[in-house]
Amino acid sequence: MTHRITLIPGDGIGPEVAGATVRVIAATGVEIEWERVEVGIDAERKTGKFLPDEVFESLHRTSVGLKGPVGTPIATGYPSVNVAMRKRLNTFVNFRPVRMLPGLKTRFADLPIDLVIFRENTEDLYSGLEHEVVKDVVESLKVITKTASMRIAQAAFEWAAGENRKKVTAVHKANIMKMSDGLFLRCCREIAAEFPQIEYGELIVDNACMQLVMRPETFDVLVLPNLYGDIVSDLAAGLVGGLGIVPGANLGENCAVFEAVHGSAPDIAGKGLANPTALMQSARLMLAHIGERDAAARMQKAIEAVYAEGKHLTRDVGGTAGTEEFTEAVVEKVKATVSA
Ligand code: ATP
């Protein structure tokens, strides 16, 4: 069976990590017809839009996308393409599993870190509602709704129950933002009551950050509003080797877009240095999502084998290899599992 999937290479290191990931998927033997669409600056040059309609037309046809990062100008310029896509597609869950890879030497290498982040993906301070009230006074609106909070909490608990996980922790700042984060917490409590078999805890976001650094192995599933989810995701990535490692999935009722936690990394773009592991692991989640569980497992095994050997790792994780050498090593391992 051939799957149709939308491929959005993105910009910065996006095309490099997307190209590497497509090669590894091809090596698994899974047949995919890619619908390649562009977003960001290249799309703007060609179509006049940073986020052309053909992206949504393609995703409506395929329901599944693999997406590289898209850079966002800081403090000026056009709004984030990544955020706009998540909102418009209503992919309200951002799922980010954070796990140690075998053999990787990190500061926390001796700890069994295996935590999963459920980040709300459509609202909060990402509402994009900002205005200057009077000169030099700016307001930014934090929007928290019951609908969005209930559905992210539901997703976190349902997943935890399905995977036999023990604990869900809601992360908040409801001591200060009593109404907005208070509503988020009430929703989490309401859903928690439906899952008595799962332990439920709450942590204020600053305390959560400290505890994540001091006792990362004690965390299981975390559920967070959008902004805390963003920040804590990068912190958690730092525990297991950095942004080059951690995969993600944007999940909605009608569509799933798989993308790494990292951004477009303009500092290393075009140099052949990017670590494609995070997007490869996102693709592994994608393969499982489309029912190709065997290929997903083989791909994961291959990535883990390359890390365990430690000979072809990229610089961000302490190696000397470039994107090409690492990718070739993973492709070889995938092929070895196919013929084994
Ligand atoms: P954006 O503005 O698109 O979000 P950014 O400037 O926030 O991008 P990130 O892409 O999040 O930057 O990267 C932060 C740091 O992590 C950079 O130094 C970058 O080089 C590094 N990094 C991120 N992803 C990778 C990767 N896949 N491989 C190697 N290094 C990476």
Coordinates of C-alpha atoms and ligand atoms in Angstrom, one line a residue:
M1 CA 0.0 0.0 0.0
T2 CA 1.3 3.5 -0.9
H3 CA 0.7 6.2 1.6
R4 CA 0.2 9.8 0.5
I5 CA 1.9 12.2 2.9
T6 CA 2.5 16.0 2.8
L7 CA 6.1 16.9 3.1
I8 CA 7.0 20.4 4.3
P9 CA 10.8 20.7 4.3
G10 CA 10.7 24.2 6.0
D11 CA 13.7 26.5 6.0
G12 CA 17.1 26.8 7.8
I13 CA 18.2 23.3 8.6
G14 CA 14.7 22.0 7.6
P15 CA 15.5 20.8 4.1
E16 CA 18.6 19.1 5.3
V17 CA 16.9 17.1 8.1
A18 CA 13.8 16.5 6.0
G19 CA 16.0 15.1 3.1
A20 CA 17.8 12.8 5.6
T21 CA 14.6 11.6 7.1
V22 CA 13.0 10.8 3.7
R23 CA 16.0 8.7 2.9
V24 CA 15.7 6.7 6.0
I25 CA 12.0 6.1 5.5
A26 CA 12.7 5.0 2.0
A27 CA 15.2 2.4 3.4
T28 CA 12.5 0.9 5.5
G29 CA 10.6 -0.1 2.3
V30 CA 7.4 1.7 3.3
E31 CA 6.0 3.3 0.1
I32 CA 5.2 6.9 0.3
E33 CA 4.0 9.3 -2.3
W34 CA 5.1 12.7 -0.9
E35 CA 3.1 15.8 -1.7
R36 CA 5.9 18.4 -1.3
V37 CA 4.8 21.9 -0.4
E38 CA 6.7 25.0 0.7
V39 CA 6.1 27.5 3.5
G40 CA 8.0 30.4 4.8
I41 CA 10.3 32.8 2.9
D42 CA 10.6 30.6 -0.3
A43 CA 6.8 30.2 -0.5
E44 CA 6.4 34.0 0.0
R45 CA 8.8 34.7 -2.9
K46 CA 6.8 32.4 -5.2
T47 CA 3.2 32.8 -4.1
G48 CA 3.2 36.1 -2.1
K49 CA 2.1 34.1 1.0
F50 CA 4.2 32.6 3.8
L51 CA 1.6 30.0 4.3
P52 CA 0.0 29.2 0.9
D53 CA -3.4 27.6 0.6
E54 CA -1.9 24.6 -1.1
V55 CA -0.4 23.5 2.2
F56 CA -3.9 23.1 3.7
E57 CA -5.3 21.7 0.5
S58 CA -2.6 19.0 0.6
L59 CA -3.1 18.3 4.3
H60 CA -6.8 18.0 3.9
R61 CA -6.2 15.3 1.2
T62 CA -3.5 13.4 3.1
S63 CA -4.4 14.1 6.8
V64 CA -0.7 13.5 7.6
G65 CA 2.3 15.7 7.3
L66 CA 6.0 15.6 8.0
K67 CA 7.4 19.0 8.6
G68 CA 10.8 20.6 9.0
P69 CA 11.2 23.8 11.1
V70 CA 10.3 27.2 9.8
G71 CA 12.2 30.2 11.1
T72 CA 10.3 33.1 12.7
P73 CA 11.7 36.7 12.8
I74 CA 12.4 37.9 16.3
A75 CA 10.6 41.0 17.7
T76 CA 9.4 42.1 14.2
G77 CA 8.2 40.7 10.8
Y78 CA 5.6 38.1 10.0
P79 CA 3.9 35.9 12.6
S80 CA 5.2 32.3 13.2
V81 CA 4.2 29.9 10.3
N82 CA 4.6 27.0 12.8
V83 CA 2.0 28.5 15.2
A84 CA -0.3 29.6 12.4
M85 CA -0.4 26.0 11.0
R86 CA -1.1 24.4 14.4
K87 CA -4.0 26.8 14.9
R88 CA -5.5 26.6 11.4
L89 CA -5.3 22.8 11.4
N90 CA -6.6 22.7 14.9
T91 CA -3.9 20.2 15.9
F92 CA -4.5 21.0 19.5
V93 CA -2.1 18.4 21.0
N94 CA 1.6 18.8 20.9
F95 CA 3.0 15.5 21.9
R96 CA 6.7 15.3 22.8
P97 CA 8.3 12.2 24.2
V98 CA 11.7 12.8 25.8
R99 CA 13.9 9.8 26.2
M100 CA 17.5 9.0 26.6
L101 CA 19.2 7.4 23.6
P102 CA 21.6 4.5 24.4
G103 CA 25.2 5.4 24.8
L104 CA 24.7 9.1 24.6
K105 CA 27.0 10.9 27.0
T106 CA 24.9 13.7 28.6
R107 CA 25.1 15.2 32.1
F108 CA 22.2 13.0 33.1
A109 CA 23.3 9.8 31.2
D110 CA 23.0 7.6 34.4
L111 CA 19.3 8.5 34.9
P112 CA 16.4 6.6 33.3
I113 CA 14.7 9.7 31.8
D114 CA 11.4 8.9 30.1
L115 CA 9.0 11.7 30.2
V116 CA 6.2 12.8 27.9
I117 CA 5.1 16.4 27.3
F118 CA 1.5 17.2 26.3
R119 CA 1.6 20.9 25.3
E120 CA -1.6 22.8 24.5
N121 CA -1.1 23.9 21.0
T122 CA -3.6 26.6 20.0
E123 CA -4.0 29.4 22.5
D124 CA -2.4 31.0 25.7
L125 CA 0.1 33.8 25.0
Y126 CA 0.3 32.4 21.4
S127 CA -3.1 34.1 20.7
G128 CA -1.1 36.7 18.8
L129 CA -3.3 39.4 20.3
E130 CA -0.9 42.2 21.1
H131 CA -1.4 45.9 20.9
E132 CA 0.1 49.2 22.1
V133 CA -2.3 50.7 24.6
V134 CA -0.5 54.1 24.6
K135 CA 3.0 54.8 23.5
D136 CA 5.5 52.5 25.2
V137 CA 2.8 50.4 26.9
V138 CA 2.0 47.1 25.3
E139 CA -0.5 44.4 26.1
S140 CA -0.4 40.8 25.1
L141 CA -3.4 38.7 25.7
K142 CA -3.2 35.3 27.3
V143 CA -6.3 33.3 26.3
I144 CA -7.2 30.1 28.1
T145 CA -10.4 28.3 27.3
K146 CA -12.2 25.4 28.9
T147 CA -12.5 23.7 25.5
A148 CA -8.8 23.7 24.8
S149 CA -7.8 22.9 28.4
M150 CA -10.2 20.0 28.6
R151 CA -9.0 18.4 25.4
I152 CA -5.3 18.6 26.1
A153 CA -5.9 17.2 29.6
Q154 CA -8.1 14.4 28.1
A155 CA -5.4 13.6 25.6
A156 CA -2.7 13.4 28.3
F157 CA -4.7 11.1 30.5
E158 CA -6.0 8.9 27.7
W159 CA -2.5 8.4 26.4
A160 CA -1.2 7.8 29.9
A161 CA -3.9 5.2 30.6
G162 CA -3.3 3.5 27.2
E163 CA 0.4 3.2 27.9
N164 CA 0.1 2.2 31.5
R165 CA 1.9 5.3 32.7
K166 CA 1.7 6.0 36.4
K167 CA 1.4 9.8 36.9
V168 CA 0.3 13.0 35.1
T169 CA 1.5 16.3 36.4
A170 CA -0.2 19.6 35.4
V171 CA 2.2 22.5 35.2
H172 CA 0.9 26.0 35.9
K173 CA 1.3 29.4 37.5
A174 CA -2.1 29.7 39.1
N175 CA -0.8 31.4 42.2
I176 CA -0.3 34.5 40.0
M177 CA -2.6 33.9 37.1
K178 CA -5.4 32.8 39.2
M179 CA -8.1 33.1 36.5
S180 CA -6.4 31.8 33.4
D181 CA -4.1 29.1 34.8
G182 CA -6.8 28.5 37.5
L183 CA -9.2 27.5 34.7
F184 CA -6.5 25.2 33.1
L185 CA -6.0 23.5 36.5
R186 CA -9.7 23.0 37.1
C187 CA -10.0 21.3 33.8
C188 CA -7.0 19.0 34.5
R189 CA -8.6 18.1 37.9
E190 CA -11.9 17.3 36.3
I191 CA -10.3 15.0 33.8
A192 CA -8.0 13.5 36.4
A193 CA -11.1 12.4 38.4
E194 CA -12.1 10.2 35.5
F195 CA -8.8 8.3 35.7
P196 CA -8.5 7.2 39.3
Q197 CA -5.8 4.6 38.4
I198 CA -3.4 7.4 37.4
E199 CA -1.8 9.5 40.1
Y200 CA -2.4 13.2 39.5
G201 CA 0.0 16.0 40.7
E202 CA 0.4 19.8 40.1
L203 CA 3.5 21.8 40.0
I204 CA 4.1 25.5 39.7
V205 CA 6.1 26.0 36.6
D206 CA 9.2 27.5 38.2
N207 CA 9.4 24.7 40.8
A208 CA 8.7 22.2 37.9
C209 CA 11.8 23.5 36.1
M210 CA 14.0 23.1 39.2
Q211 CA 12.7 19.6 39.9
L212 CA 13.2 18.6 36.2
V213 CA 16.9 19.4 36.6
M214 CA 17.3 17.9 40.0
R215 CA 15.1 14.7 39.6
P216 CA 14.2 14.3 36.0
E217 CA 13.8 10.5 36.3
T218 CA 10.7 11.1 38.6
F219 CA 8.7 12.7 35.9
D220 CA 6.2 10.7 33.8
V221 CA 3.6 12.6 31.8
L222 CA 3.4 16.4 31.9
V223 CA 0.4 18.5 30.7
L224 CA 1.0 22.2 30.2
P225 CA -0.5 25.3 28.6
N226 CA 1.2 26.4 25.4
L227 CA 4.0 28.8 26.6
Y228 CA 5.1 26.7 29.6
G229 CA 5.0 23.7 27.3
D230 CA 7.3 25.4 24.8
I231 CA 9.9 26.4 27.5
V232 CA 9.8 23.1 29.4
S233 CA 10.2 21.1 26.1
D234 CA 13.5 22.8 25.5
L235 CA 14.6 22.3 29.1
A236 CA 13.6 18.6 28.8
A237 CA 15.5 18.3 25.5
G238 CA 18.6 19.6 27.3
L239 CA 18.4 16.7 29.8
V240 CA 18.6 14.0 27.0
G241 CA 21.2 15.5 24.7
G242 CA 19.6 18.7 23.2
L243 CA 17.3 19.8 20.6
G244 CA 18.8 17.5 18.0
I245 CA 17.1 14.6 19.7
V246 CA 13.5 15.2 20.7
P247 CA 10.6 14.5 18.3
G248 CA 7.1 15.8 18.3
A249 CA 3.7 15.4 16.9
N250 CA 0.9 17.9 16.4
L251 CA -2.3 16.0 16.7
G252 CA -5.9 17.0 15.9
E253 CA -9.1 15.3 15.1
N254 CA -8.6 15.3 11.3
C255 CA -4.9 15.8 10.9
A256 CA -1.5 15.0 12.3
V257 CA 1.7 16.9 11.5
F258 CA 5.0 15.4 12.8
E259 CA 7.8 17.8 13.5
A260 CA 10.9 18.1 15.8
V261 CA 10.9 20.3 18.8
H262 CA 13.8 22.4 17.4
G263 CA 13.6 25.5 15.3
S264 CA 15.3 26.3 12.0
A265 CA 18.8 26.7 13.7
P266 CA 20.0 29.4 11.3
D267 CA 23.5 29.3 12.9
I268 CA 24.2 25.9 11.3
A269 CA 21.8 26.0 8.3
G270 CA 23.3 24.9 5.0
K271 CA 26.5 23.6 6.5
G272 CA 25.7 19.9 6.6
L273 CA 26.0 19.8 10.4
A274 CA 22.4 19.4 11.5
N275 CA 21.4 16.4 13.5
P276 CA 18.4 14.8 11.8
T277 CA 17.6 12.5 14.8
A278 CA 14.7 14.6 16.1
L279 CA 12.9 14.6 12.7
M280 CA 13.7 11.0 12.1
Q281 CA 12.2 10.1 15.5
S282 CA 9.2 12.3 14.6
A283 CA 8.9 10.2 11.4
R284 CA 9.0 7.1 13.5
L285 CA 6.0 8.4 15.4
M286 CA 4.4 9.1 12.0
L287 CA 5.0 5.6 10.7
A288 CA 3.3 4.2 13.8
H289 CA 0.4 6.6 13.3
I290 CA -0.2 5.4 9.7
G291 CA -0.1 1.8 10.8
E292 CA 3.5 1.0 9.7
R293 CA 4.5 -0.3 13.2
D294 CA 7.1 -2.7 12.0
A295 CA 8.9 -0.1 9.9
A296 CA 8.6 2.3 12.9
A297 CA 10.2 -0.2 15.2
R298 CA 13.0 -0.9 12.7
M299 CA 13.8 2.7 12.2
Q300 CA 13.9 3.3 16.0
K301 CA 16.2 0.3 16.4
A302 CA 18.5 1.6 13.7
I303 CA 18.8 5.0 15.3
E304 CA 19.5 3.5 18.7
A305 CA 22.1 1.2 17.2
V306 CA 23.9 4.1 15.6
Y307 CA 23.9 5.9 19.0
A308 CA 25.0 2.8 20.9
E309 CA 28.0 2.5 18.6
G310 CA 28.7 6.2 18.9
K311 CA 31.0 6.3 15.7
H312 CA 28.8 8.4 13.5
L313 CA 27.3 11.0 15.8
T314 CA 26.8 14.7 14.9
R315 CA 28.6 17.5 16.7
D316 CA 25.7 18.7 18.8
V317 CA 25.9 15.3 20.7
G318 CA 29.6 15.1 20.9
G319 CA 30.5 13.4 17.6
T320 CA 32.3 14.7 14.5
A321 CA 30.0 13.5 11.8
G322 CA 27.9 15.7 9.5
T323 CA 24.2 15.1 8.6
E324 CA 25.2 12.9 5.6
E325 CA 27.5 10.5 7.5
F326 CA 25.0 10.1 10.3
T327 CA 22.1 9.5 7.9
E328 CA 24.2 7.0 5.9
A329 CA 24.9 5.1 9.1
V330 CA 21.2 4.9 10.0
V331 CA 20.2 3.9 6.4
E332 CA 22.8 1.0 6.6
K333 CA 21.3 -0.2 10.0
V334 CA 17.7 0.0 8.6
K335 CA 18.8 -2.0 5.6
A336 CA 20.5 -4.6 7.8
T337 CA 17.3 -5.1 9.7
V338 CA 15.3 -5.4 6.5
S339 CA 17.5 -8.2 5.2
A340 CA 18.0 -9.9 8.6
Ligands
ATP1 P1 13.8 29.3 15.3 O1 13.9 30.8 15.4 O2 13.5 28.8 13.9 O3 12.9 28.7 16.4 P2 16.1 29.2 16.9 O4 17.0 30.3 16.6 O5 15.2 29.3 18.1 O6 15.2 28.8 15.6 P3 16.7 26.5 17.4 O7 16.6 25.9 16.0 O8 15.7 26.2 18.4 O9 17.0 28.0 17.2 O10 18.1 26.1 17.9 C1 18.7 26.5 19.1 C2 20.1 26.0 19.2 O11 20.1 24.5 19.1 C3 21.0 26.5 18.0 O12 22.3 26.7 18.5 C4 21.0 25.3 17.1 O13 22.2 25.3 16.3 C5 20.9 24.1 17.9 N1 20.1 23.1 17.2 C6 18.8 23.1 17.1 N2 18.4 22.0 16.3 C7 19.5 21.3 16.0 C8 19.8 20.1 15.3 N3 18.8 19.4 14.7 N4 21.1 19.7 15.1 C9 22.1 20.4 15.7 N5 21.9 21.5 16.4 C10 20.6 22.0 16.6

